[in-house]
C-alpha cells in the first residue's frame, strides 16, 4: 500500500468587519461555503476557505446580531484578502446615545448614507487627482471607518469611497476604487459615511455614533438593479428613526 501526501489548498482569505464600528468580527459568526471545501476561523476577523475546488463559489454568513448574507466570491489562492462588512440587524445591541434608522425598500438594495455635520467634516492634506490610487486626509478624533463621502464646498453632488485599511494610523490611505473627479484641498470636505443592504424582506437597519445636531439631514443613495435613487430625510439624534423608500 502506497501512502500519498494530501495537500490542503487555500482558496480564499476573507476578513469580516462590523459595518457600524469598523472593528474586525470573529465571535458569534458562522461562515460556510455552499460550494464544497471547508472554512477555518483565525483571529481578528480572518477566515480561510480551504479546498473549495471552484474558481467562483458561494458563501453564507449568519449571526444572531447581523443580517444573513449570501455572497459570490472569486478564489485566488489567498492572493488578496476580501473585506466583508456585516450589517447590523434589529437584534444588534445598542448603546445609549446611538442614532438608529430603521427602514424598508426593495429587497437586496444597497444603501449609502452620510450627514454633512460640521463637527465631523475632515480635510484633504494634499490635492487629489482623478484616478490616483491613494488619498491623503486627516481623520478627525480618530473616527474609525472604511467608508467616506467627499464633495466640493458649494456643490450638491459628491461621491462615496472606501479605504483599504481603516485602522491604519497614517494619513495616506489606499483606495479600493479610484475617485472619478479631481479634488483640491482648499475647497474639499470629507465626512464619515455608512452603508447597509436591504434583507430578503426589504428591511434595513442603520446606526450612527458620530456627534449629531439635535436634528439633522441624512442624505442617502439607494441602488437596486442599476438604478440609483437619491434623497434626504430629517433624523432626530438618539432615537430610532423610520425611512421608507420605494
Short mmCIF file of C-alpha atoms in Angstrom, two decimals:
data_model
loop_
_atom_site.label_atom_id
_atom_site.label_comp_id
_atom_site.label_asym_id
_atom_site.label_seq_id
_atom_site.Cartn_x
_atom_site.Cartn_y
_atom_site.Cartn_z
CA UNK A 1 0.00 0.00 0.00
CA UNK A 2 1.41 3.36 -1.04
CA UNK A 3 0.60 6.36 1.15
CA UNK A 4 0.05 9.55 -0.81
CA UNK A 5 0.59 13.01 0.67
CA UNK A 6 -2.55 15.15 0.80
CA UNK A 7 -2.07 18.90 0.48
CA UNK A 8 -4.65 21.36 1.79
CA UNK A 9 -5.06 24.25 -0.63
CA UNK A 10 -6.03 27.78 0.38
CA UNK A 11 -8.80 29.01 -1.92
CA UNK A 12 -9.63 32.40 -0.40
CA UNK A 13 -8.93 34.54 2.67
CA UNK A 14 -11.65 36.88 3.93
CA UNK A 15 -11.95 39.31 6.81
CA UNK A 16 -15.23 40.21 8.48
CA UNK A 17 -15.89 43.72 9.81
CA UNK A 18 -18.73 45.30 11.72
CA UNK A 19 -20.28 47.87 9.34
CA UNK A 20 -21.21 50.09 12.30
CA UNK A 21 -17.91 50.19 14.22
CA UNK A 22 -15.42 49.09 11.54
CA UNK A 23 -13.95 46.58 14.01
CA UNK A 24 -12.99 43.01 12.92
CA UNK A 25 -15.53 40.32 13.93
CA UNK A 26 -14.89 36.64 14.68
CA UNK A 27 -17.03 35.68 17.68
CA UNK A 28 -20.63 34.62 17.24
CA UNK A 29 -20.43 34.38 13.44
CA UNK A 30 -20.98 31.27 11.32
CA UNK A 31 -19.30 31.27 7.93
CA UNK A 32 -19.84 28.42 5.48
CA UNK A 33 -19.14 27.59 1.87
CA UNK A 34 -22.02 26.45 -0.32
CA UNK A 35 -19.68 25.08 -2.99
CA UNK A 36 -17.69 22.42 -1.14
CA UNK A 37 -14.47 22.66 0.84
CA UNK A 38 -14.28 23.91 4.41
CA UNK A 39 -13.75 27.08 6.45
CA UNK A 40 -11.12 27.70 9.13
CA UNK A 41 -11.51 30.57 11.61
CA UNK A 42 -8.50 32.69 12.55
CA UNK A 43 -8.09 35.66 14.89
CA UNK A 44 -9.03 39.31 14.27
CA UNK A 45 -11.87 38.56 11.86
CA UNK A 46 -9.94 36.38 9.41
CA UNK A 47 -11.43 33.22 7.86
CA UNK A 48 -9.78 30.85 5.38
CA UNK A 49 -11.65 28.88 2.71
CA UNK A 50 -9.81 25.63 2.02
CA UNK A 51 -10.10 23.20 -0.94
CA UNK A 52 -13.19 24.85 -2.41
CA UNK A 53 -12.31 23.47 -5.83
CA UNK A 54 -14.12 26.13 -7.83
CA UNK A 55 -12.88 29.42 -9.32
CA UNK A 56 -16.09 31.15 -8.17
CA UNK A 57 -18.01 29.94 -5.11
CA UNK A 58 -20.89 30.90 -2.83
CA UNK A 59 -20.53 31.60 0.86
CA UNK A 60 -23.05 32.36 3.60
CA UNK A 61 -22.66 34.43 6.77
CA UNK A 62 -25.00 34.03 9.75
CA UNK A 63 -25.06 35.72 13.16
CA UNK A 64 -27.63 36.49 15.88
CA UNK A 65 -26.98 40.25 15.60
CA UNK A 66 -26.05 40.77 11.93
CA UNK A 67 -28.02 40.33 8.72
CA UNK A 68 -27.64 36.96 7.00
CA UNK A 69 -25.77 37.27 3.71
CA UNK A 70 -25.08 35.08 0.69
CA UNK A 71 -22.11 36.23 -1.37
CA UNK A 72 -20.32 35.09 -4.51
CA UNK A 73 -16.54 35.08 -4.09
CA UNK A 74 -13.70 34.53 -6.55
CA UNK A 75 -10.98 32.12 -5.40
CA UNK A 76 -7.41 33.42 -5.73
CA UNK A 77 -5.34 31.06 -3.54
CA UNK A 78 -5.07 33.76 -0.86
CA UNK A 79 -3.51 36.44 -3.09
CA UNK A 80 -5.87 39.13 -1.75
CA UNK A 81 -7.95 39.37 1.42
CA UNK A 82 -11.65 40.00 0.76
CA UNK A 83 -13.10 42.54 3.22
CA UNK A 84 -16.75 41.72 4.04
CA UNK A 85 -18.98 44.07 6.02
CA UNK A 86 -21.52 42.67 8.50
CA UNK A 87 -24.65 44.82 8.65
CA UNK A 88 -26.49 45.17 11.98
CA UNK A 89 -29.90 43.54 12.35
CA UNK A 90 -32.68 44.70 14.67
CA UNK A 91 -31.15 42.46 17.38
CA UNK A 92 -27.89 44.42 17.41
CA UNK A 93 -27.09 45.61 20.99
CA UNK A 94 -27.46 49.40 21.18
CA UNK A 95 -25.54 51.76 23.43
CA UNK A 96 -27.03 54.92 24.87
CA UNK A 97 -26.86 57.88 22.52
CA UNK A 98 -26.73 55.83 19.31
CA UNK A 99 -28.92 57.15 16.50
CA UNK A 100 -30.76 54.46 14.53
CA UNK A 101 -32.57 54.47 11.19
CA UNK A 102 -34.97 51.60 10.58
CA UNK A 103 -36.25 51.33 7.04
CA UNK A 104 -37.76 49.36 4.22
CA UNK A 105 -37.12 49.31 0.47
CA UNK A 106 -36.78 46.75 -2.34
CA UNK A 107 -35.06 43.54 -1.16
CA UNK A 108 -31.36 43.40 -1.97
CA UNK A 109 -30.97 47.16 -2.41
CA UNK A 110 -27.60 48.68 -1.49
CA UNK A 111 -27.92 51.83 0.62
CA UNK A 112 -25.34 54.55 1.31
CA UNK A 113 -25.73 57.41 3.80
CA UNK A 114 -23.92 60.46 5.12
CA UNK A 115 -24.58 63.51 7.30
CA UNK A 116 -22.83 66.77 6.43
CA UNK A 117 -22.22 67.56 10.07
CA UNK A 118 -19.72 70.40 10.54
CA UNK A 119 -18.25 68.68 13.63
CA UNK A 120 -17.44 65.54 11.67
CA UNK A 121 -16.04 67.04 8.44
CA UNK A 122 -12.36 66.48 7.68
CA UNK A 123 -9.97 67.95 5.10
CA UNK A 124 -7.58 66.76 2.44
CA UNK A 125 -3.89 67.06 3.26
CA UNK A 126 -2.94 67.38 -0.40
CA UNK A 127 -4.82 67.71 -3.69
CA UNK A 128 -6.27 64.54 -5.20
CA UNK A 129 -6.07 63.86 -8.93
CA UNK A 130 -8.68 61.76 -10.72
CA UNK A 131 -7.61 58.12 -10.98
CA UNK A 132 -4.99 58.17 -8.20
CA UNK A 133 -4.87 55.02 -6.07
CA UNK A 134 -4.29 56.85 -2.77
CA UNK A 135 -5.88 59.76 -0.94
CA UNK A 136 -4.38 61.81 1.86
CA UNK A 137 -6.59 63.27 4.59
CA UNK A 138 -6.66 63.80 8.34
CA UNK A 139 -9.14 61.65 10.28
CA UNK A 140 -10.56 63.93 12.96
CA UNK A 141 -10.63 62.49 16.51
CA UNK A 142 -9.55 59.09 15.10
CA UNK A 143 -13.01 58.27 13.74
CA UNK A 144 -12.79 54.60 12.80
CA UNK A 145 -14.30 53.64 9.48
CA UNK A 146 -13.56 52.43 5.98
CA UNK A 147 -16.39 54.27 4.24
CA UNK A 148 -16.43 58.02 3.49
CA UNK A 149 -18.13 60.71 1.41
CA UNK A 150 -16.25 63.51 -0.40
CA UNK A 151 -17.62 66.68 -2.01
CA UNK A 152 -16.60 70.16 -3.09
CA UNK A 153 -17.76 73.12 -0.99
CA UNK A 154 -20.78 74.80 -2.51
CA UNK A 155 -21.61 71.75 -4.66
CA UNK A 156 -24.54 69.41 -4.11
CA UNK A 157 -23.08 66.19 -5.52
CA UNK A 158 -20.10 64.15 -4.34
CA UNK A 159 -19.06 60.52 -4.18
CA UNK A 160 -18.65 57.72 -1.67
CA UNK A 161 -15.33 55.92 -1.34
CA UNK A 162 -13.72 53.15 0.67
CA UNK A 163 -10.21 52.87 2.06
CA UNK A 164 -8.49 49.50 2.38
CA UNK A 165 -7.08 49.58 5.94
CA UNK A 166 -9.31 51.74 8.17
CA UNK A 167 -7.28 51.15 11.35
CA UNK A 168 -4.07 52.42 9.74
CA UNK A 169 -2.87 55.43 11.74
CA UNK A 170 -1.18 57.12 8.80
CA UNK A 171 -2.63 59.98 6.77
CA UNK A 172 -2.20 58.37 3.35
CA UNK A 173 -4.85 55.75 2.52
CA UNK A 174 -5.11 53.34 -0.38
CA UNK A 175 -8.47 53.44 -2.14
CA UNK A 176 -10.47 50.34 -3.00
CA UNK A 177 -11.52 52.22 -6.16
CA UNK A 178 -10.14 55.49 -7.52
CA UNK A 179 -12.30 58.62 -7.37
CA UNK A 180 -13.87 59.98 -10.55
CA UNK A 181 -13.00 63.70 -10.08
CA UNK A 182 -10.13 65.97 -9.09
CA UNK A 183 -10.38 67.40 -5.55
CA UNK A 184 -8.39 70.37 -4.24
CA UNK A 185 -7.66 70.60 -0.53
CA UNK A 186 -8.75 74.25 -0.34
CA UNK A 187 -12.38 73.52 -1.28
CA UNK A 188 -12.93 69.82 -0.47
CA UNK A 189 -14.70 68.32 2.53
CA UNK A 190 -14.92 64.68 3.66
CA UNK A 191 -17.25 63.11 6.21
CA UNK A 192 -17.81 59.59 7.60
CA UNK A 193 -20.41 57.57 5.72
CA UNK A 194 -22.37 54.40 6.35
CA UNK A 195 -23.84 51.69 4.17
CA UNK A 196 -26.36 48.92 4.58
CA UNK A 197 -28.20 46.36 2.49
CA UNK A 198 -31.90 45.53 2.47
CA UNK A 199 -32.55 41.94 3.54
CA UNK A 200 -34.88 39.40 1.91
CA UNK A 201 -37.87 41.23 3.41
CA UNK A 202 -36.60 44.60 2.20
CA UNK A 203 -35.72 45.79 5.71
CA UNK A 204 -32.51 47.55 6.74
CA UNK A 205 -31.09 48.95 9.96
CA UNK A 206 -28.55 51.75 10.15
CA UNK A 207 -26.65 53.00 13.21
CA UNK A 208 -24.71 56.23 13.82
CA UNK A 209 -22.46 57.02 16.78
CA UNK A 210 -20.90 60.23 15.41
CA UNK A 211 -22.00 63.51 17.04
CA UNK A 212 -25.24 64.90 15.66
CA UNK A 213 -27.17 68.09 15.93
CA UNK A 214 -30.45 67.54 17.77
CA UNK A 215 -31.99 67.27 14.31
CA UNK A 216 -30.00 66.84 11.11
CA UNK A 217 -30.40 65.91 7.46
CA UNK A 218 -29.44 62.39 6.43
CA UNK A 219 -28.50 62.12 2.73
CA UNK A 220 -29.00 58.73 1.08
CA UNK A 221 -28.45 56.85 -2.18
CA UNK A 222 -30.39 53.64 -2.77
CA UNK A 223 -29.25 51.37 -5.62
CA UNK A 224 -31.31 48.48 -7.00
CA UNK A 225 -30.72 46.71 -10.33
CA UNK A 226 -28.52 49.54 -11.57
CA UNK A 227 -30.98 52.32 -10.74
CA UNK A 228 -29.99 54.84 -8.04
CA UNK A 229 -32.50 56.90 -6.04
CA UNK A 230 -31.12 59.80 -4.02
CA UNK A 231 -32.80 61.91 -1.36
CA UNK A 232 -32.68 63.21 2.18
CA UNK A 233 -34.62 62.84 5.41
CA UNK A 234 -34.61 64.55 8.79
CA UNK A 235 -33.14 62.44 11.60
CA UNK A 236 -33.52 63.01 15.35
CA UNK A 237 -30.43 62.32 17.47
CA UNK A 238 -30.52 59.38 19.91
CA UNK A 239 -33.79 57.98 18.58
CA UNK A 240 -34.94 55.22 16.23
CA UNK A 241 -35.99 56.96 13.02
CA UNK A 242 -38.07 55.46 10.21
CA UNK A 243 -37.32 55.66 6.48
CA UNK A 244 -39.48 54.08 3.77
CA UNK A 245 -38.05 54.08 0.25
CA UNK A 246 -39.87 52.95 -2.89
#
